[in-house]
Short mmCIF file of C-alpha atoms in Angstrom, two decimals:
data_model
loop_
_atom_site.label_atom_id
_atom_site.label_comp_id
_atom_site.label_asym_id
_atom_site.label_seq_id
_atom_site.Cartn_x
_atom_site.Cartn_y
_atom_site.Cartn_z
CA MET A 1 83.34 82.13 102.50
CA ARG A 2 83.88 80.24 105.74
CA ILE A 3 87.54 80.89 106.33
CA SER A 4 89.88 79.56 108.99
CA GLN A 5 90.58 81.54 112.15
CA LEU A 6 94.24 81.70 111.11
CA GLY A 7 95.09 82.59 107.50
CA PHE A 8 98.28 82.24 105.49
CA GLY A 9 99.73 85.50 104.20
CA ALA A 10 102.02 84.77 101.28
CA SER A 11 104.04 88.01 101.37
CA SER A 12 107.02 86.09 102.79
CA LEU A 13 107.14 84.01 99.62
CA GLY A 14 108.24 87.17 97.85
CA GLY A 15 111.20 87.66 100.18
CA VAL A 16 109.54 90.77 101.60
CA PHE A 17 111.01 90.35 105.09
CA HIS A 18 114.18 88.38 104.28
CA SER A 19 115.46 86.08 101.54
CA ILE A 20 113.83 82.67 101.26
CA ARG A 21 114.52 79.23 99.84
CA GLU A 22 111.82 78.67 97.25
CA GLN A 23 111.23 74.99 97.99
CA GLU A 24 110.79 75.77 101.69
CA GLY A 25 108.23 78.41 100.78
CA ILE A 26 106.30 75.90 98.69
CA GLU A 27 106.37 73.43 101.57
CA ALA A 28 105.15 76.17 103.94
CA VAL A 29 101.97 76.52 101.86
CA SER A 30 101.35 72.78 102.09
CA ALA A 31 102.01 72.84 105.84
CA ALA A 32 99.40 75.61 106.23
CA LEU A 33 96.69 73.59 104.49
CA GLU A 34 97.65 70.40 106.31
CA GLY A 35 97.31 72.29 109.58
CA GLY A 36 93.74 73.37 108.88
CA ILE A 37 94.28 76.78 107.25
CA ASN A 38 91.99 77.30 104.26
CA PHE A 39 92.58 80.99 103.46
CA ILE A 40 95.61 82.27 101.51
CA ASP A 41 96.28 85.93 100.76
CA VAL A 42 98.83 87.30 98.30
CA SER A 43 99.44 90.27 95.98
CA PRO A 44 101.40 90.98 92.80
CA TYR A 45 103.14 93.70 94.83
CA TYR A 46 104.78 91.24 97.24
CA GLY A 47 108.28 90.66 95.97
CA HIS A 48 107.20 92.37 92.74
CA LEU A 49 105.44 89.26 91.36
CA LYS A 50 107.69 86.75 93.14
CA ALA A 51 105.18 85.86 95.87
CA GLU A 52 102.45 85.06 93.37
CA THR A 53 104.90 83.11 91.23
CA VAL A 54 106.15 80.95 94.10
CA LEU A 55 102.63 80.51 95.48
CA GLY A 56 101.46 79.45 92.02
CA LYS A 57 104.03 76.66 92.02
CA ALA A 58 102.72 75.48 95.38
CA LEU A 59 99.07 75.66 94.34
CA LYS A 60 99.69 73.51 91.25
CA GLU A 61 100.14 70.57 93.64
CA LEU A 62 97.11 71.32 95.84
CA PRO A 63 93.40 70.58 95.31
CA ARG A 64 91.54 73.78 94.38
CA ASP A 65 88.65 73.01 96.72
CA LYS A 66 90.94 72.98 99.78
CA TYR A 67 91.56 76.73 99.96
CA TYR A 68 90.16 80.19 99.32
CA LEU A 69 92.54 82.50 97.48
CA SER A 70 92.73 86.27 97.89
CA THR A 71 94.90 88.58 95.81
CA LYS A 72 94.95 92.28 94.98
CA VAL A 73 95.09 95.02 92.36
CA GLY A 74 96.41 98.58 92.36
CA ARG A 75 99.86 98.19 93.86
CA TYR A 76 102.71 96.68 91.84
CA GLY A 77 106.45 96.85 91.30
CA LYS A 78 109.09 96.23 88.68
CA ASP A 79 112.89 96.14 88.79
CA GLY A 80 112.83 97.14 92.44
CA VAL A 81 110.62 100.18 91.84
CA ASN A 82 107.16 100.42 93.45
CA LEU A 83 104.31 101.26 91.09
CA TRP A 84 100.65 102.17 91.56
CA ASP A 85 97.83 102.03 89.02
CA TYR A 86 94.20 102.00 90.15
CA SER A 87 92.67 102.42 86.70
CA ALA A 88 89.85 100.10 85.66
CA ARG A 89 91.83 98.78 82.71
CA ARG A 90 94.89 97.90 84.77
CA ALA A 91 92.76 96.34 87.52
CA LYS A 92 91.13 93.93 85.06
CA GLU A 93 94.45 93.12 83.37
CA SER A 94 96.02 92.45 86.74
CA VAL A 95 93.33 89.94 87.73
CA TYR A 96 93.96 87.81 84.64
CA GLU A 97 97.73 88.10 85.05
CA SER A 98 97.45 86.96 88.68
CA MET A 99 95.32 83.96 87.72
CA GLU A 100 97.97 82.93 85.19
CA ARG A 101 100.79 83.19 87.73
CA LEU A 102 98.72 81.37 90.37
CA HIS A 103 97.56 78.62 87.97
CA ILE A 104 93.90 79.07 88.89
CA ASP A 105 90.80 79.79 86.82
CA HIS A 106 89.00 82.07 89.27
CA ILE A 107 89.81 84.21 92.32
CA ASP A 108 87.74 83.84 95.47
CA LEU A 109 88.44 87.36 96.79
CA ILE A 110 89.93 90.27 94.86
CA ASN A 111 91.01 93.36 96.81
CA VAL A 112 91.95 96.91 95.97
CA HIS A 113 95.37 97.05 97.62
CA ASP A 114 96.31 99.81 100.10
CA VAL A 115 93.74 102.36 99.04
CA GLU A 116 95.58 105.18 100.84
CA PHE A 117 98.00 105.31 97.90
CA ALA A 118 95.13 106.00 95.51
CA ASP A 119 92.74 108.84 94.93
CA LEU A 120 89.90 107.38 97.00
CA ARG A 121 87.36 108.73 94.55
CA GLN A 122 89.06 106.79 91.75
CA VAL A 123 88.79 103.65 93.87
CA VAL A 124 85.06 104.26 94.32
CA GLU A 125 84.28 105.40 90.80
CA GLU A 126 86.66 103.28 88.71
CA THR A 127 88.60 100.49 90.44
CA LEU A 128 85.77 98.91 92.39
CA PRO A 129 83.21 99.04 89.53
CA ALA A 130 85.74 97.23 87.31
CA LEU A 131 86.09 94.48 89.90
CA VAL A 132 82.31 94.28 90.34
CA GLU A 133 82.05 93.66 86.58
CA LEU A 134 84.45 90.73 86.96
CA ARG A 135 82.33 89.48 89.86
CA GLN A 136 79.23 89.61 87.68
CA GLU A 137 81.11 87.67 85.00
CA GLY A 138 82.14 84.98 87.51
CA VAL A 139 85.88 85.68 87.17
CA VAL A 140 86.05 86.62 90.86
CA ASP A 141 83.66 85.63 93.62
CA HIS A 142 84.01 88.51 96.07
CA VAL A 143 85.38 92.06 96.18
CA GLY A 144 87.20 93.76 99.05
CA ILE A 145 89.56 96.58 99.98
CA THR A 146 92.70 96.74 102.10
CA ASP A 147 94.56 99.48 103.94
CA LEU A 148 96.62 100.25 107.02
CA GLN A 149 94.31 103.14 107.95
CA PRO A 150 90.80 101.93 108.89
CA GLU A 151 89.41 105.42 108.33
CA ASN A 152 90.13 105.03 104.60
CA LEU A 153 88.28 101.72 104.50
CA ARG A 154 85.26 103.37 106.09
CA TRP A 155 85.33 106.30 103.64
CA VAL A 156 85.41 104.06 100.59
CA ILE A 157 82.50 101.98 101.91
CA GLU A 158 80.46 105.09 102.76
CA HIS A 159 80.90 106.41 99.23
CA SER A 160 80.35 103.12 97.36
CA GLU A 161 77.09 101.54 96.27
CA GLU A 162 75.78 99.09 98.87
CA GLY A 163 77.07 95.57 98.28
CA THR A 164 80.14 96.68 96.34
CA VAL A 165 82.62 96.02 99.15
CA GLU A 166 82.15 92.63 100.80
CA SER A 167 85.25 92.50 103.01
CA VAL A 168 88.02 94.64 104.45
CA LEU A 169 91.59 93.69 105.27
CA ASN A 170 93.30 95.86 107.87
CA PHE A 171 96.73 95.25 109.34
CA CYS A 172 98.61 96.14 112.53
CA HIS A 173 95.44 97.40 114.24
CA TYR A 174 94.37 94.31 116.13
CA CYS A 175 97.49 93.15 117.90
CA LEU A 176 99.07 93.44 121.35
CA ASN A 177 100.20 97.03 120.86
CA ASP A 178 97.19 98.38 118.93
CA ASP A 179 93.49 97.38 118.96
CA LEU A 180 92.12 100.34 117.00
CA LEU A 181 90.25 98.02 114.62
CA VAL A 182 87.74 97.23 117.39
CA GLU A 183 86.31 100.75 117.08
CA PHE A 184 85.31 100.06 113.46
CA LEU A 185 83.75 96.62 113.85
CA ASP A 186 80.20 97.91 114.41
CA PHE A 187 80.41 99.95 111.21
CA PHE A 188 81.56 96.96 109.15
CA GLU A 189 79.10 94.53 110.72
CA GLU A 190 76.11 96.83 110.18
CA ARG A 191 76.88 96.69 106.46
CA GLY A 192 77.47 92.94 106.35
CA ILE A 193 81.17 93.35 105.60
CA GLY A 194 83.61 90.64 106.66
CA VAL A 195 86.73 91.68 108.58
CA ILE A 196 90.18 90.23 108.01
CA ASN A 197 93.01 91.15 110.35
CA ALA A 198 96.65 90.91 109.32
CA SER A 199 100.10 91.10 110.88
CA PRO A 200 99.58 89.85 114.45
CA PHE A 201 103.29 90.52 114.97
CA SER A 202 102.87 94.16 113.88
CA MET A 203 105.32 93.65 111.01
CA GLY A 204 107.95 92.29 113.39
CA LEU A 205 107.55 94.63 116.36
CA LEU A 206 106.07 91.77 118.41
CA SER A 207 108.67 89.12 117.71
CA THR A 208 111.76 87.67 119.31
CA ARG A 209 113.68 88.67 116.18
CA GLY A 210 112.57 92.29 116.59
CA ALA A 211 111.49 94.90 114.07
CA PRO A 212 113.39 95.05 110.77
CA ASP A 213 115.44 98.16 110.03
CA TRP A 214 112.88 99.39 107.50
CA HIS A 215 109.97 99.29 109.96
CA PRO A 216 108.17 102.68 109.86
CA ALA A 217 107.16 102.72 113.55
CA PRO A 218 108.69 105.48 115.72
CA ALA A 219 111.71 104.54 117.83
CA SER A 220 109.75 104.90 121.08
CA LEU A 221 107.28 102.19 120.00
CA LYS A 222 110.05 99.90 118.78
CA GLU A 223 111.81 100.24 122.13
CA ALA A 224 108.61 99.54 124.10
CA CYS A 225 107.89 96.41 122.08
CA ALA A 226 111.49 95.25 122.48
CA ARG A 227 111.12 95.56 126.27
CA ALA A 228 107.89 93.57 126.12
CA ALA A 229 109.56 90.88 124.02
CA ALA A 230 112.44 90.63 126.49
CA TYR A 231 110.00 90.26 129.39
CA CYS A 232 108.13 87.44 127.60
CA GLU A 233 111.42 85.70 126.92
CA GLN A 234 112.22 85.84 130.64
CA GLN A 235 108.86 84.17 131.35
CA GLY A 236 109.58 81.39 128.89
CA TYR A 237 106.60 82.46 126.77
CA PRO A 238 107.80 83.90 123.42
CA ILE A 239 106.09 87.14 122.48
CA ASP A 240 105.44 85.61 119.04
CA LYS A 241 103.19 83.05 120.73
CA LEU A 242 101.32 85.63 122.78
CA ALA A 243 100.95 87.92 119.76
CA VAL A 244 99.38 85.34 117.47
CA GLN A 245 97.12 84.09 120.26
CA TYR A 246 95.94 87.60 121.10
CA SER A 247 95.07 88.40 117.49
CA THR A 248 93.26 85.15 116.74
CA CYS A 249 91.64 83.94 119.95
CA LEU A 250 90.04 86.91 121.68
CA ASN A 251 87.65 88.45 119.17
CA PRO A 252 85.21 86.22 117.24
CA ARG A 253 83.99 89.26 115.29
CA ILE A 254 87.18 89.09 113.21
CA ALA A 255 86.87 86.36 110.59
CA SER A 256 90.55 85.53 110.18
CA THR A 257 94.00 86.79 111.08
CA LEU A 258 96.79 86.51 108.50
CA PHE A 259 100.38 85.72 109.41
CA SER A 260 103.21 85.18 106.97
CA SER A 261 106.11 82.76 106.95
CA ALA A 262 108.10 80.92 104.30
CA SER A 263 109.20 78.31 106.84
CA PRO A 264 107.14 75.10 107.23
CA ALA A 265 108.34 74.79 110.83
CA ASN A 266 107.16 78.32 111.66
CA VAL A 267 103.80 77.67 110.03
CA ARG A 268 103.27 74.55 112.15
CA LYS A 269 104.45 76.40 115.26
CA ASN A 270 101.95 79.24 114.78
CA ILE A 271 99.10 76.82 114.16
CA ALA A 272 100.03 75.06 117.41
CA TYR A 273 100.08 78.38 119.27
CA VAL A 274 96.51 79.13 118.23
CA ASN A 275 95.38 75.79 119.59
CA GLU A 276 96.82 76.51 123.05
CA PRO A 277 95.16 78.66 125.75
CA ILE A 278 96.36 82.23 126.07
CA ASP A 279 97.80 83.65 129.32
CA PRO A 280 95.56 86.70 130.05
CA GLU A 281 97.83 87.93 132.85
CA LEU A 282 100.79 88.03 130.50
CA VAL A 283 98.70 90.05 128.04
CA LYS A 284 98.05 92.61 130.78
CA LYS A 285 101.72 92.77 131.74
CA VAL A 286 102.90 93.16 128.15
CA GLN A 287 100.44 95.98 127.52
CA GLU A 288 101.56 97.67 130.74
CA ILE A 289 105.15 97.52 129.47
CA ILE A 290 104.14 99.00 126.11
CA GLY A 291 102.31 101.64 128.15
CA ASP A 292 101.77 105.00 126.48
CA GLN A 293 102.92 103.54 123.15
CA LEU A 294 99.68 101.58 122.80
CA ARG A 295 97.86 102.62 119.61
CA VAL A 296 100.80 104.73 118.45
CA ARG A 297 100.47 104.81 114.65
CA TRP A 298 102.67 105.26 111.60
CA LYS A 299 102.21 105.92 107.91
CA ASN A 300 102.24 103.14 105.31
CA SER A 301 105.27 102.79 103.08
#
């Protein structure tokens, strides 16, 4: 797949970060494609089916050859309760359920979602082989894995048959406050595995709005990023702009960076940011402000 430098993450369509107006969310998807984005990522977990449902309504109006679609298996939710099931049977069922919600007849990229919540051996021995079977049948085109912790991605690849995993999706580890993903690029490239980055705003840490209350980062990191955001605001250069530019423009070894928004205006704004030159001196200053909080990590939730 030749995917766009900036990708559309559909988690916001599920109201993951704040409530949305459904029609605006549908228009945001159209705005992404009109702006040159050709890669859309979603999951049944986002909004506990809502994101896929809303995205499906948007995709009904869009030509299938204008986008690549990525969704996931393994992580779900119902009635506000998070659920996990990495069994082969559930993985296959989930793929067909997702296609029905999304109104599509095949999935370009299917991922095992957040493998750290699974027994990694089950992912290797059961989940991935089930998805490979669907790949052989032509139901899905490509198979990948996602996780917050890049070490888990490496472990699964090391213990899987060559060619099983074709791509990885890692989030919050190639952004202004954390570039850990760079240390793993050689490993992925040597095995011909594509790399997708997500959350250039570090789940809200690097935004003018600030981190949401539920953000799992330690208070010291939140405070450092808030200081950096305030400094950018004083310079008339929103940290949102710098964050998305940093994640998309500086490392050609990363195939695409996903951001998420249910606002058409925000989608257009982020696309415009990517097409403008980055201020390297401001990057240096922001990282100096973040200081010893650079690469400070947290557990997934």
